[in-house]
mmCIF file of C-alpha atoms in Angstrom:
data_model
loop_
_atom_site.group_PDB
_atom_site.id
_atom_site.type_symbol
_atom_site.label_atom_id
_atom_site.label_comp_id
_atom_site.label_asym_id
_atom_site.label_seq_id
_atom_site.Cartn_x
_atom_site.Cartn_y
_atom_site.Cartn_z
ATOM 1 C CA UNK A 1 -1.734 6.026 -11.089
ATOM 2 C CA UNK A 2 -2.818 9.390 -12.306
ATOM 3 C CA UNK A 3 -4.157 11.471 -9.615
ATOM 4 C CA UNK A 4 -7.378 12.513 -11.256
ATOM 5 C CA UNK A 5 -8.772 9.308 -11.601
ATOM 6 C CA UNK A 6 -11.984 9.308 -9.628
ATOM 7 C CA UNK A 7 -12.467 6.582 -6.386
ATOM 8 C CA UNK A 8 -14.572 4.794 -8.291
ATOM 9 C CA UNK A 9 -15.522 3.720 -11.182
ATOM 10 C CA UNK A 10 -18.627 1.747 -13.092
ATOM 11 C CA UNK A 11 -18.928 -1.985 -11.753
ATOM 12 C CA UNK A 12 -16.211 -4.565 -12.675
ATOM 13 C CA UNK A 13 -16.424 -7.838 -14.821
ATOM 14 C CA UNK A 14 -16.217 -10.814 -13.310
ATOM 15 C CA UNK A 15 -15.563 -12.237 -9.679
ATOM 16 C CA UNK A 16 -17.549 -13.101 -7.067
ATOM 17 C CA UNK A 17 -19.249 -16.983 -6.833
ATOM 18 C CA UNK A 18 -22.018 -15.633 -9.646
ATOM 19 C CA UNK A 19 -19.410 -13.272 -11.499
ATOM 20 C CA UNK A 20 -21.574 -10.137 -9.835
ATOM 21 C CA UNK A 21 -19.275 -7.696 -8.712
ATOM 22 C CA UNK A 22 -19.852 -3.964 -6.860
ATOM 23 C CA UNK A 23 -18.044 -0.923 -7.474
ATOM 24 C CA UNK A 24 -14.569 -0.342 -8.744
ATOM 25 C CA UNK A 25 -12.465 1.366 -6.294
ATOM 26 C CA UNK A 26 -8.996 2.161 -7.767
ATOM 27 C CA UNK A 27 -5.951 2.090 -5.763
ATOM 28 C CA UNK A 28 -4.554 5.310 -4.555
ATOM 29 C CA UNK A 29 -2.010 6.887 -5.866
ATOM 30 C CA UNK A 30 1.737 6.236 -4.128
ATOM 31 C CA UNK A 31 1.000 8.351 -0.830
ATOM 32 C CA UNK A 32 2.757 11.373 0.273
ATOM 33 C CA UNK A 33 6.496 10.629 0.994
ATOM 34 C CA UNK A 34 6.658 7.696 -0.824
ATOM 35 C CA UNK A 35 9.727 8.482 -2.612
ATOM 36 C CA UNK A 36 10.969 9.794 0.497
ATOM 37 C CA UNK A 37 11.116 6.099 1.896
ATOM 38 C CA UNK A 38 13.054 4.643 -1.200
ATOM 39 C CA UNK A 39 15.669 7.213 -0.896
ATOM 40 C CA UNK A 40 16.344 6.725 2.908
ATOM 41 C CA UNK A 41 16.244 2.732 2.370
ATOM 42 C CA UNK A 42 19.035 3.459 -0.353
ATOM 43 C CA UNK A 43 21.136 5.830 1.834
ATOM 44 C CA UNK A 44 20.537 3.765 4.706
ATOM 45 C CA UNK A 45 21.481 0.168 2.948
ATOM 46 C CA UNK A 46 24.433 1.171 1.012
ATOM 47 C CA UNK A 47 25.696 3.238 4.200
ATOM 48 C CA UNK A 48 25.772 0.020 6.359
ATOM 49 C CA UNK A 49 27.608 -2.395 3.408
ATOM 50 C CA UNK A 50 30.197 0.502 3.137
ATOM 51 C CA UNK A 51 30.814 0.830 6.740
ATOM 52 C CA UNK A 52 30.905 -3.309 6.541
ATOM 53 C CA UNK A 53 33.344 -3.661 3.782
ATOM 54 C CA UNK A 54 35.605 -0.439 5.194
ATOM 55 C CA UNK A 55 35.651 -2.874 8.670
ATOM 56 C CA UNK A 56 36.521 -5.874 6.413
ATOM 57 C CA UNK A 57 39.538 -3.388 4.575
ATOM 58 C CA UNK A 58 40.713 -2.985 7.754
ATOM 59 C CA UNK A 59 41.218 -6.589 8.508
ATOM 60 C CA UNK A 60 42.702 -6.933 5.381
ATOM 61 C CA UNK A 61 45.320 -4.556 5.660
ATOM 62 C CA UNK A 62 49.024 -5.311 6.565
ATOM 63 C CA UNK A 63 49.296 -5.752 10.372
ATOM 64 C CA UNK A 64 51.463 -3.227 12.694
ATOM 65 C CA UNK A 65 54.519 -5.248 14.309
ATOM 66 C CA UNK A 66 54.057 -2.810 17.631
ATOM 67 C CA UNK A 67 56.598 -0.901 16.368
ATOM 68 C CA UNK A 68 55.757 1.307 13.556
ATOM 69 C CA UNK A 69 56.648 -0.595 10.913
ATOM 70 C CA UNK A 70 54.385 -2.702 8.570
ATOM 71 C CA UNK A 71 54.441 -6.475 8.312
ATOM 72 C CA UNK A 72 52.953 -8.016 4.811
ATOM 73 C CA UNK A 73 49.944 -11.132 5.732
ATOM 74 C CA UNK A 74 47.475 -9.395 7.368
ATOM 75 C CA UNK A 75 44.715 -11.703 8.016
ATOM 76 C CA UNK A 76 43.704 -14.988 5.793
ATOM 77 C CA UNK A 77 41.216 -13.464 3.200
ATOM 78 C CA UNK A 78 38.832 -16.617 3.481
ATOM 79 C CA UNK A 79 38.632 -15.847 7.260
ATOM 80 C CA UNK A 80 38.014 -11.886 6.645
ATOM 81 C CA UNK A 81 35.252 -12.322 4.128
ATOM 82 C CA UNK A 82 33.841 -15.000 6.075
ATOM 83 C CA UNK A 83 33.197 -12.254 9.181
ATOM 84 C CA UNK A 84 31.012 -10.757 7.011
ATOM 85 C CA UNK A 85 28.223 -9.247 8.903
ATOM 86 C CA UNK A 86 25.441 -7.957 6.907
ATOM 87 C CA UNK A 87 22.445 -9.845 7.866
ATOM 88 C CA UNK A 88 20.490 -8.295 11.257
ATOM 89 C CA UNK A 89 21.070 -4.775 10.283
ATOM 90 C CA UNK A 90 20.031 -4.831 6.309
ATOM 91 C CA UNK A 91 17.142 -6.829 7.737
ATOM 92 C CA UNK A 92 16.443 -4.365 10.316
ATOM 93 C CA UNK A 93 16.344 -1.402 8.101
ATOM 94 C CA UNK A 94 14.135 -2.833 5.263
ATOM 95 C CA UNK A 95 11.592 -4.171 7.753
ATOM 96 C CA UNK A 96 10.852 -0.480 8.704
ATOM 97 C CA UNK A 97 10.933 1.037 5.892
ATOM 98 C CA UNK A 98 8.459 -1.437 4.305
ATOM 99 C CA UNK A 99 6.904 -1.443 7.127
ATOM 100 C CA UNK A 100 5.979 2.413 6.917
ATOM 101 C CA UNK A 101 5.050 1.513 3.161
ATOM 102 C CA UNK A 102 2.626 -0.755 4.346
ATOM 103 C CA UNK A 103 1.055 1.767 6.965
ATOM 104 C CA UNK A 104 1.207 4.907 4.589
ATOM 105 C CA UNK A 105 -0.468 2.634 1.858
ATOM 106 C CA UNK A 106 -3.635 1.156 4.271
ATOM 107 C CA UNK A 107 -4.096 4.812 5.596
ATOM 108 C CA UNK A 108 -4.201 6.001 1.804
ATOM 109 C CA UNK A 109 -6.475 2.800 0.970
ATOM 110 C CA UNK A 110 -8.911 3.313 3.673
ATOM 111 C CA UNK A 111 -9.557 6.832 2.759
ATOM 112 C CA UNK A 112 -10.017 5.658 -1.082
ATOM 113 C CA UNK A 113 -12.610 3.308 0.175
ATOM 114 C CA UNK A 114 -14.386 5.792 2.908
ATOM 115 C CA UNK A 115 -14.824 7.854 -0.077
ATOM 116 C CA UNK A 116 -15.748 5.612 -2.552
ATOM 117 C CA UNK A 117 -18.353 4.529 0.103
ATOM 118 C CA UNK A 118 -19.511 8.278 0.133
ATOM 119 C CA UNK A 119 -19.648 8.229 -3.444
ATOM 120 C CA UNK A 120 -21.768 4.371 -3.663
ATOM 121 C CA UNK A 121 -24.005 6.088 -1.136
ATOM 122 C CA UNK A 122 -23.943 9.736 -2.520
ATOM 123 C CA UNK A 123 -23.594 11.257 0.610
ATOM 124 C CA UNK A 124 -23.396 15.147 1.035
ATOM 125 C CA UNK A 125 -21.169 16.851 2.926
ATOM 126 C CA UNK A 126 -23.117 17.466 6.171
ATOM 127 C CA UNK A 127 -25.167 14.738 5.643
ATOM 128 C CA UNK A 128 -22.606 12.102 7.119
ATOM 129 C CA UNK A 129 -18.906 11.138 6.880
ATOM 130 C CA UNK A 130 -17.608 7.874 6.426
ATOM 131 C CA UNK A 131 -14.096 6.748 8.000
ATOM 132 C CA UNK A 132 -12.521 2.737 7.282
ATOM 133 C CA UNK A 133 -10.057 1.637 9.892
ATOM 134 C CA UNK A 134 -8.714 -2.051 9.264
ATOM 135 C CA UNK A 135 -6.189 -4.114 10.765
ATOM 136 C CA UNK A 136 -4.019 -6.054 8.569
ATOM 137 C CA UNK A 137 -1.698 -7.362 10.571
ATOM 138 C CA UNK A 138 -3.355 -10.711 11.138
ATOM 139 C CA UNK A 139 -3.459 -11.059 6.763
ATOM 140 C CA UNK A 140 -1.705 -13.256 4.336
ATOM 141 C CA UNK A 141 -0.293 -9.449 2.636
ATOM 142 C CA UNK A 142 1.107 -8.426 5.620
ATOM 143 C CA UNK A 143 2.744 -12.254 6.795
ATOM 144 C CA UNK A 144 4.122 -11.883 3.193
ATOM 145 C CA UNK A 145 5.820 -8.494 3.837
ATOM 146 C CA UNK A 146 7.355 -9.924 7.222
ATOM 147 C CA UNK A 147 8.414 -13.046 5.271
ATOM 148 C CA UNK A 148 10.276 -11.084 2.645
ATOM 149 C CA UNK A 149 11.932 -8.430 4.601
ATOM 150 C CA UNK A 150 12.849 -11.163 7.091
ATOM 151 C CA UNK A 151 15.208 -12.911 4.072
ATOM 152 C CA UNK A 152 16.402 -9.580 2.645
ATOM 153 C CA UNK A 153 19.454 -9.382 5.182
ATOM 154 C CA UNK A 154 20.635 -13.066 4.917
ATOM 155 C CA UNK A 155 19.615 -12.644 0.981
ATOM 156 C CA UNK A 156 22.279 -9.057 0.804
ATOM 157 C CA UNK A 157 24.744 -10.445 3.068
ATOM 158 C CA UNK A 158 25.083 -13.867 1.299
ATOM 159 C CA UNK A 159 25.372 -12.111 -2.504
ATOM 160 C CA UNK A 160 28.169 -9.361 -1.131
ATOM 161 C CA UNK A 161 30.016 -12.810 0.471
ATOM 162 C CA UNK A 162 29.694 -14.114 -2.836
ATOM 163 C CA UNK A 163 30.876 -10.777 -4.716
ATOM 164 C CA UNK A 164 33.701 -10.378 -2.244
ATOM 165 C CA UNK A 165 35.328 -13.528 -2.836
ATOM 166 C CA UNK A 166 35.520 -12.846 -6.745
ATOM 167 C CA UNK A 167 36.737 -10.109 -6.545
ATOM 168 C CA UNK A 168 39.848 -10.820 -4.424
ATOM 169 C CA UNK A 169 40.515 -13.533 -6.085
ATOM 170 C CA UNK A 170 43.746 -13.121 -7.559
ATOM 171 C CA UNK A 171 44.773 -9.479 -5.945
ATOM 172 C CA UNK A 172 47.892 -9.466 -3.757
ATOM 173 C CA UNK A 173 47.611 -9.675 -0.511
ATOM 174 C CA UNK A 174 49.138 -6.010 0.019
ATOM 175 C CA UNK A 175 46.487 -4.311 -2.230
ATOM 176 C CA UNK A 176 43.251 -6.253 -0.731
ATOM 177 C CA UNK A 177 42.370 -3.651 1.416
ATOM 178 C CA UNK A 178 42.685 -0.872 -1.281
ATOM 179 C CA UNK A 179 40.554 -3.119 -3.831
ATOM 180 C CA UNK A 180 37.611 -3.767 -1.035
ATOM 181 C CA UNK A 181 37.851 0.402 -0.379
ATOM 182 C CA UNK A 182 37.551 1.086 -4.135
ATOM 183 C CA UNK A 183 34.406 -1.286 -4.798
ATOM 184 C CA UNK A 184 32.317 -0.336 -1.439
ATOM 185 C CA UNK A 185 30.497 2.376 -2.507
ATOM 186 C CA UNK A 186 29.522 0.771 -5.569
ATOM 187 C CA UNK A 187 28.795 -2.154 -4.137
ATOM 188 C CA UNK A 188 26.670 -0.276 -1.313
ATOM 189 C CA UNK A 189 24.763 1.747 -3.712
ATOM 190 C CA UNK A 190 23.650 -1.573 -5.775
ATOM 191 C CA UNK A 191 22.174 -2.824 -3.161
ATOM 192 C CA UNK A 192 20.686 0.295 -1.742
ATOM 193 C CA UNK A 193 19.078 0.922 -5.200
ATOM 194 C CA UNK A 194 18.093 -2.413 -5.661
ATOM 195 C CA UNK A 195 16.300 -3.246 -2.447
ATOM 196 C CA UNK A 196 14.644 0.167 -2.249
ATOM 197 C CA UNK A 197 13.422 0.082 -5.437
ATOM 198 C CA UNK A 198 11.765 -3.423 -4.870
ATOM 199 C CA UNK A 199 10.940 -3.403 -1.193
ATOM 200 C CA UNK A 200 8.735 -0.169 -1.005
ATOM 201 C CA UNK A 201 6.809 -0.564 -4.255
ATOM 202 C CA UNK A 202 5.800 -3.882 -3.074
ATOM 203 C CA UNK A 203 5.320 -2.946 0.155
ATOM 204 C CA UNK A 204 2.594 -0.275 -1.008
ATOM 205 C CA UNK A 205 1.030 -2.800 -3.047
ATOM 206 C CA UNK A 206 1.126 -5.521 -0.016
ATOM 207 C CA UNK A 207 -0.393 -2.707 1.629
ATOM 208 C CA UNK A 208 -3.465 -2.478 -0.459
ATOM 209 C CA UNK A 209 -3.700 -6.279 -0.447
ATOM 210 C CA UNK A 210 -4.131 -6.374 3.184
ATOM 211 C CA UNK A 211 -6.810 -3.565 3.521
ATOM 212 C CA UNK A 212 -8.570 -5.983 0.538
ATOM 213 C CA UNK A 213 -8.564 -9.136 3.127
ATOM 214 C CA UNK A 214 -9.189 -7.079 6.380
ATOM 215 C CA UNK A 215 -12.375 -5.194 5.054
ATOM 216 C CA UNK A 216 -15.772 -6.329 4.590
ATOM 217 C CA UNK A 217 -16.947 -3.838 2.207
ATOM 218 C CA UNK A 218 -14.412 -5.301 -0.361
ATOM 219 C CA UNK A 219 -15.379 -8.650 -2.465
ATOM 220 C CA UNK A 220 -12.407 -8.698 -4.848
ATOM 221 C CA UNK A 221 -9.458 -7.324 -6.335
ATOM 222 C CA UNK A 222 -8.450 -6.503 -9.814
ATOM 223 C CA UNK A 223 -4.729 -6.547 -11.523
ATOM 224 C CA UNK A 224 -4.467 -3.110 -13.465
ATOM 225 C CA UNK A 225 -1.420 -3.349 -15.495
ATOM 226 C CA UNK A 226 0.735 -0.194 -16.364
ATOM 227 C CA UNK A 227 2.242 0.663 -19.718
ATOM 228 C CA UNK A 228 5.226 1.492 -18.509
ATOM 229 C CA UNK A 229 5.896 -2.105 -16.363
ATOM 230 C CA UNK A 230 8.733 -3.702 -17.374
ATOM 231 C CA UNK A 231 7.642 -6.563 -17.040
ATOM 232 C CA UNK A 232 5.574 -7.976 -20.147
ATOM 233 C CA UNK A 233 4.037 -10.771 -19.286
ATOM 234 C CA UNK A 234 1.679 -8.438 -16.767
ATOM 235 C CA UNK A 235 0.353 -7.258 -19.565
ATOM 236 C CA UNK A 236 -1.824 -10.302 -19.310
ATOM 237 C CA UNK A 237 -2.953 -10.140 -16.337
ATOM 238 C CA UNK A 238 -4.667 -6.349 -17.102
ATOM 239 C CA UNK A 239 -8.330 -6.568 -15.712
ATOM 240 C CA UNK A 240 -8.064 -9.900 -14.029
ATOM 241 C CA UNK A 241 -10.491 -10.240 -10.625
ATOM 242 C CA UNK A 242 -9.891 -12.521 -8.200
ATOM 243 C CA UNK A 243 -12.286 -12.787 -4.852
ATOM 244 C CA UNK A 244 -10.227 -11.744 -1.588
ATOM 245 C CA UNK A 245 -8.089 -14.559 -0.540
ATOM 246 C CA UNK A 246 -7.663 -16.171 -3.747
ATOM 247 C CA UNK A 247 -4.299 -15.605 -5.584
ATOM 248 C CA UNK A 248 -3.729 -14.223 -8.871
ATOM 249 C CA UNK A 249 -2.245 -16.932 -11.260
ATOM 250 C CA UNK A 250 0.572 -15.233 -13.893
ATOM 251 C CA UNK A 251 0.940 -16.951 -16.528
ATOM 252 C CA UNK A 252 3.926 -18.480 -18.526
ATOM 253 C CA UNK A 253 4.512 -16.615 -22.020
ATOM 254 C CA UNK A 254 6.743 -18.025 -24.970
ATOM 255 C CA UNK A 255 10.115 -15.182 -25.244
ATOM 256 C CA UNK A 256 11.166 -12.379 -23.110
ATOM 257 C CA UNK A 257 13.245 -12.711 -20.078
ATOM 258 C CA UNK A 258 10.272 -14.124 -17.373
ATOM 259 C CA UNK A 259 12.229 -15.738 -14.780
ATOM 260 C CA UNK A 260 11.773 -18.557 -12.663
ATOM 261 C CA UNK A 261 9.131 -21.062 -12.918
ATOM 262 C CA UNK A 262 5.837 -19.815 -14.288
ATOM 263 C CA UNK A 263 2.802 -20.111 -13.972
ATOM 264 C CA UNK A 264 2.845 -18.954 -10.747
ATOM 265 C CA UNK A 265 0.116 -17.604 -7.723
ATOM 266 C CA UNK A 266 0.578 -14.238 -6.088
ATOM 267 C CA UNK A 267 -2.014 -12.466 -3.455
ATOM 268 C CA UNK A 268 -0.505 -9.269 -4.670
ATOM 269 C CA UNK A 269 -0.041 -7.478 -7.662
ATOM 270 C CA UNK A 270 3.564 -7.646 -9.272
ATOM 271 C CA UNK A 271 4.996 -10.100 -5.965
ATOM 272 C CA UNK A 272 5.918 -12.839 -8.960
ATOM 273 C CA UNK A 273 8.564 -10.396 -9.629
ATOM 274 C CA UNK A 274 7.939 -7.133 -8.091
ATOM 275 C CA UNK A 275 11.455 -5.152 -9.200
ATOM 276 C CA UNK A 276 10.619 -2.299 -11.674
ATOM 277 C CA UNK A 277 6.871 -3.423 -11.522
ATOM 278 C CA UNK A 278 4.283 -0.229 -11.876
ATOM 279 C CA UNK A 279 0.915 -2.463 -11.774
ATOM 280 C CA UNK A 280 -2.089 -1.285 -9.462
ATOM 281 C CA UNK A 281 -4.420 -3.559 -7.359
ATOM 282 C CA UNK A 282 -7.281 -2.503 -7.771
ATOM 283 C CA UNK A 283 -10.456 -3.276 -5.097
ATOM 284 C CA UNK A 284 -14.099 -4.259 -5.870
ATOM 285 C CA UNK A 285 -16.599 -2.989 -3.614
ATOM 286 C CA UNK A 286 -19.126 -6.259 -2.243
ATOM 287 C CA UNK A 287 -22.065 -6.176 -4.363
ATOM 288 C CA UNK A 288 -24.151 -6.131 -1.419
ATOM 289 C CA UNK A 289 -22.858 -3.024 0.006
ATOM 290 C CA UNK A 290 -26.285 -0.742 0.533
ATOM 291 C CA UNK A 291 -26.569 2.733 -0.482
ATOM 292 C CA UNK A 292 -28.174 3.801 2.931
ATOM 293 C CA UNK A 293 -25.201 4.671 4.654
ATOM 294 C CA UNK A 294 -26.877 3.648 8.239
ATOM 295 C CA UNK A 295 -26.954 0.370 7.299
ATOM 296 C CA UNK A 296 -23.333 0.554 7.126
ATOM 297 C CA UNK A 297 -22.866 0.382 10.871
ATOM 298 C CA UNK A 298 -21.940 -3.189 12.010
ATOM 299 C CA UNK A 299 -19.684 -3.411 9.398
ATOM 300 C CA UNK A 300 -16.086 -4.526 10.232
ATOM 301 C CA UNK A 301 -14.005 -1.557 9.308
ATOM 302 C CA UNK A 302 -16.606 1.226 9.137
ATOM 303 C CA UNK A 303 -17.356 4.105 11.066
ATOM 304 C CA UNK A 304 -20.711 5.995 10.135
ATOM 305 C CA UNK A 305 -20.456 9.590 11.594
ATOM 306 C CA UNK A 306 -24.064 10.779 10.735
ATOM 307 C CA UNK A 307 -24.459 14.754 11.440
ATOM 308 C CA UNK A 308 -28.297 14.325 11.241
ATOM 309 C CA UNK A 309 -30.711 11.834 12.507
ATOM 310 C CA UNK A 310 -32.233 8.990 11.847
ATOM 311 C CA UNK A 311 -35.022 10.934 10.999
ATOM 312 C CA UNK A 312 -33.478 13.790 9.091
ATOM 313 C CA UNK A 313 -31.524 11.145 7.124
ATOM 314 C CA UNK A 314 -34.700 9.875 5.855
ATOM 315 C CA UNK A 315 -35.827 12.921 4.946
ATOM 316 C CA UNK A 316 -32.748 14.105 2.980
ATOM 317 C CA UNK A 317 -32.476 10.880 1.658
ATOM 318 C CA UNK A 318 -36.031 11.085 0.088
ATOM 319 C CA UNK A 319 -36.524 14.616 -1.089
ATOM 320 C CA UNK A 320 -32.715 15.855 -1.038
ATOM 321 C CA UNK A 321 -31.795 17.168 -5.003
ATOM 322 C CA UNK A 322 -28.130 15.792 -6.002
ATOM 323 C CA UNK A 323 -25.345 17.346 -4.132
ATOM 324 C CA UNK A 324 -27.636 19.052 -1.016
ATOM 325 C CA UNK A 325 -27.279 18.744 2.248
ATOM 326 C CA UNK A 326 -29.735 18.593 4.995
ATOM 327 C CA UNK A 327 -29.057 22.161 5.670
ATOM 328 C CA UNK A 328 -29.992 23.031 1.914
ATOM 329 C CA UNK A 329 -32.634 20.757 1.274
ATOM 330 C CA UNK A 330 -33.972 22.096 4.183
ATOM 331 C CA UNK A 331 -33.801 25.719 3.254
ATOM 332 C CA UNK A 332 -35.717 24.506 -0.026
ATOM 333 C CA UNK A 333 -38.456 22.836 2.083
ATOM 334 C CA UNK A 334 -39.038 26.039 4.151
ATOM 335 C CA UNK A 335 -39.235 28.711 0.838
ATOM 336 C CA UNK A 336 -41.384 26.786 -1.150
ATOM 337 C CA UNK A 337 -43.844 24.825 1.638
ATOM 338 C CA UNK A 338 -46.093 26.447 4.268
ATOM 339 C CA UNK A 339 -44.972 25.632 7.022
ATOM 340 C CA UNK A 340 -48.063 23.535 7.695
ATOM 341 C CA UNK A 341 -48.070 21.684 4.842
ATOM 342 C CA UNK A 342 -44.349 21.193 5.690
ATOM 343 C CA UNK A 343 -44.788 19.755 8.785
ATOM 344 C CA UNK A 344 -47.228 17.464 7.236
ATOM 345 C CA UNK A 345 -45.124 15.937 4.548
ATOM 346 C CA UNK A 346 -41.642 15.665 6.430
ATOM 347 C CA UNK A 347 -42.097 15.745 10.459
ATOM 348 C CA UNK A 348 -45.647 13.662 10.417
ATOM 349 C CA UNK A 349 -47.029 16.833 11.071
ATOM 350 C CA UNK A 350 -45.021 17.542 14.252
ATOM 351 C CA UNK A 351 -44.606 21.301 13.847
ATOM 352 C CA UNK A 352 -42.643 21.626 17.282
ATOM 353 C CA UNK A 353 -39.778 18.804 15.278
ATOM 354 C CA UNK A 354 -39.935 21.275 11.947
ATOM 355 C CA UNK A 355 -39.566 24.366 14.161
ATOM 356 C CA UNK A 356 -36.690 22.460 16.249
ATOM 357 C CA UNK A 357 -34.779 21.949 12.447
ATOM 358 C CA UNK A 358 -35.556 25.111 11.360
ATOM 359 C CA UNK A 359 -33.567 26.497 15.235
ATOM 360 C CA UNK A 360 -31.205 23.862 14.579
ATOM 361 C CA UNK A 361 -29.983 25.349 11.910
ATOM 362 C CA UNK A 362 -31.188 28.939 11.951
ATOM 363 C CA UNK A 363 -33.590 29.221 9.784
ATOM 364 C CA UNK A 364 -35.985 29.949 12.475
#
């Protein structure tokens, strides 16, 4: 997503039981470090298959008779590739790097929505400052994450099995170890790429799906669709709402290479078939979401850090220009009232309160 794009954005069509939806609030961009994470998952996955497959080489190779000299066997190739052991530790190292996908993703989501709540509310700096803190670990997004990165190992350990026995099929027995050797870096990097480059992306996009379900001030997401997604048939889904908890349904389209059995229902953006995938869930602020940013305490999620009072609130939010503080509108009130008449129209003519403001913040 381009970084300039604003938090928010003019009310979204559809959604909602009556089709009435609030503010858009688009997704943040991939958060700092980002690409950081799908380089170390890459390093990190191909580094244990080639450590695996040098172990397996090593089985392979000709056994020592105790006395220097070589003996031709080694051990039964079925046997060797059948040690394979892939599973815990691929598993292991994608669930925490998608797991810090996830995090960095809410953090970056919750500060999109604290400001797009500023913005719904047109807050001034000074005035107050909004904060959203969710936790997602009790949603379907984050279950879904587990669930996947759970099957990765077993999925990786099964297909280099599978890749191993093909490709010693055929080679004597005395170059097996040298033909495992040559292929593991290849074969490590594959996977690296491949698994990074899926895991993390979704994981970000998992991660905005669970700050969606966890947070009261959203009513619905929306599928944004990139130009550059691979993937055609999300082309169709551009602009699509669906309230929080209901799935996205991608449909089947006639040609192409969509894979699998289609239509099918996703609770995140680009899960049907997330490799290569650059779509954006978007979120849809609740259309009952009030502009009066003290009525935004008691909601799940929200932390309203007023710098003024109740009082002083009212007053800025009644007579404040756009983009003034308290401080400023306050400033105004004191160069162009008496301040009689000031303490009149603002303080219900409580001239020790205006005085206190005007001390408060030394205009006295």
């Amino acid at each position: 997503m381009s970084s300039h794009l604003p938090a928010t954005v003019p009310p979204a069509p559809g959604g909602g039981e009556d089709g009435a939806t609030g503010d858009l609030v688009l997704a943040p961009a991939a958060p700092p470090g980002t690409e950081r994470l799908v380089a170390d998952l890459r390093e990190e996955v191909s580094r244990l298959i080639v450590a695996e497959l040098e172990r397996l080489a090593d089985a392979l190779a000709p056994d020592s008779d105790g006395a220097g000299r070589r003996r031709p066997g080694g051990r039964p190739v079925d046997r060797v590739v059948a040690s394979l052991d892939l599973a815990d530790a691929v598993r292991a190292a994608v669930h925490d790097a998608a797991g810090d996908a996830v995090r960095a993703a809410v953090a970056a989501t919750c500060d999109r929505l604290a400001d797009a709540l500023e913005g719904h509310a047109a807050v001034a700096d000074g005035v107050a400052v909004l904060s959203v803190a969710v936790d997602v670990t009790g949603t379907h997004a984050w279950e879904t994450v587990r669930r996947r990165t759970a099957r990765a190992g077993a999925f990786v350990e099964e297909r280099v099995r599978r890749q191993l026995r093909d490709l010693l099929r055929g080679v004597a027995d005395g170059d097996l170890a040298a033909t495992v050797r040559g292929r593991a870096a290849e074969i490590g990097d594959d996977y690296g790429r491949v698994l990074s480059g899926l895991e993390i992306p979704q994981a970000r996009r998992d991660g905005v799906a669970a700050v969606a379900e966890a947070a009261d001030v959203v009513a619905a997401t929306r599928w944004r669709a990139s130009d550059d997604c691979p993937h055609a048939w999300h082309a169709r889904m551009d602009g699509t709402v669906v309230d929080c908890g209901d799935p996205f349904v991608v449909p089947a389209v006639e040609g192409g290479d969509q894979p699998g059995a289609y239509p099918r229902a996703v609770f995140a953006v680009g899960a049907d078939e997330p490799f290569g995938c650059r779509c954006a869930q978007d979120l849809v602020l609740a259309a009952d979401v009030p502009t009066d940013v003290r009525e935004l305490r008691g909601w799940d999620g929200v932390d309203v850090d007023c710098r003024v009072t109740d009082r002083q609130y009212g007053v800025w939010l009644d007579h404040a220009r756009d983009g003034e503080d308290f401080a400023a509108l306050l400033a105004r009130i004191d160069a162009e009232y008496s301040r009689t008449r000031a303490a009149e129209t603002f303080c219900n003519g409580s001239k020790k309160q205006l005085y206190g403001w005007l001390a408060e913040y030394g205009l006295k």
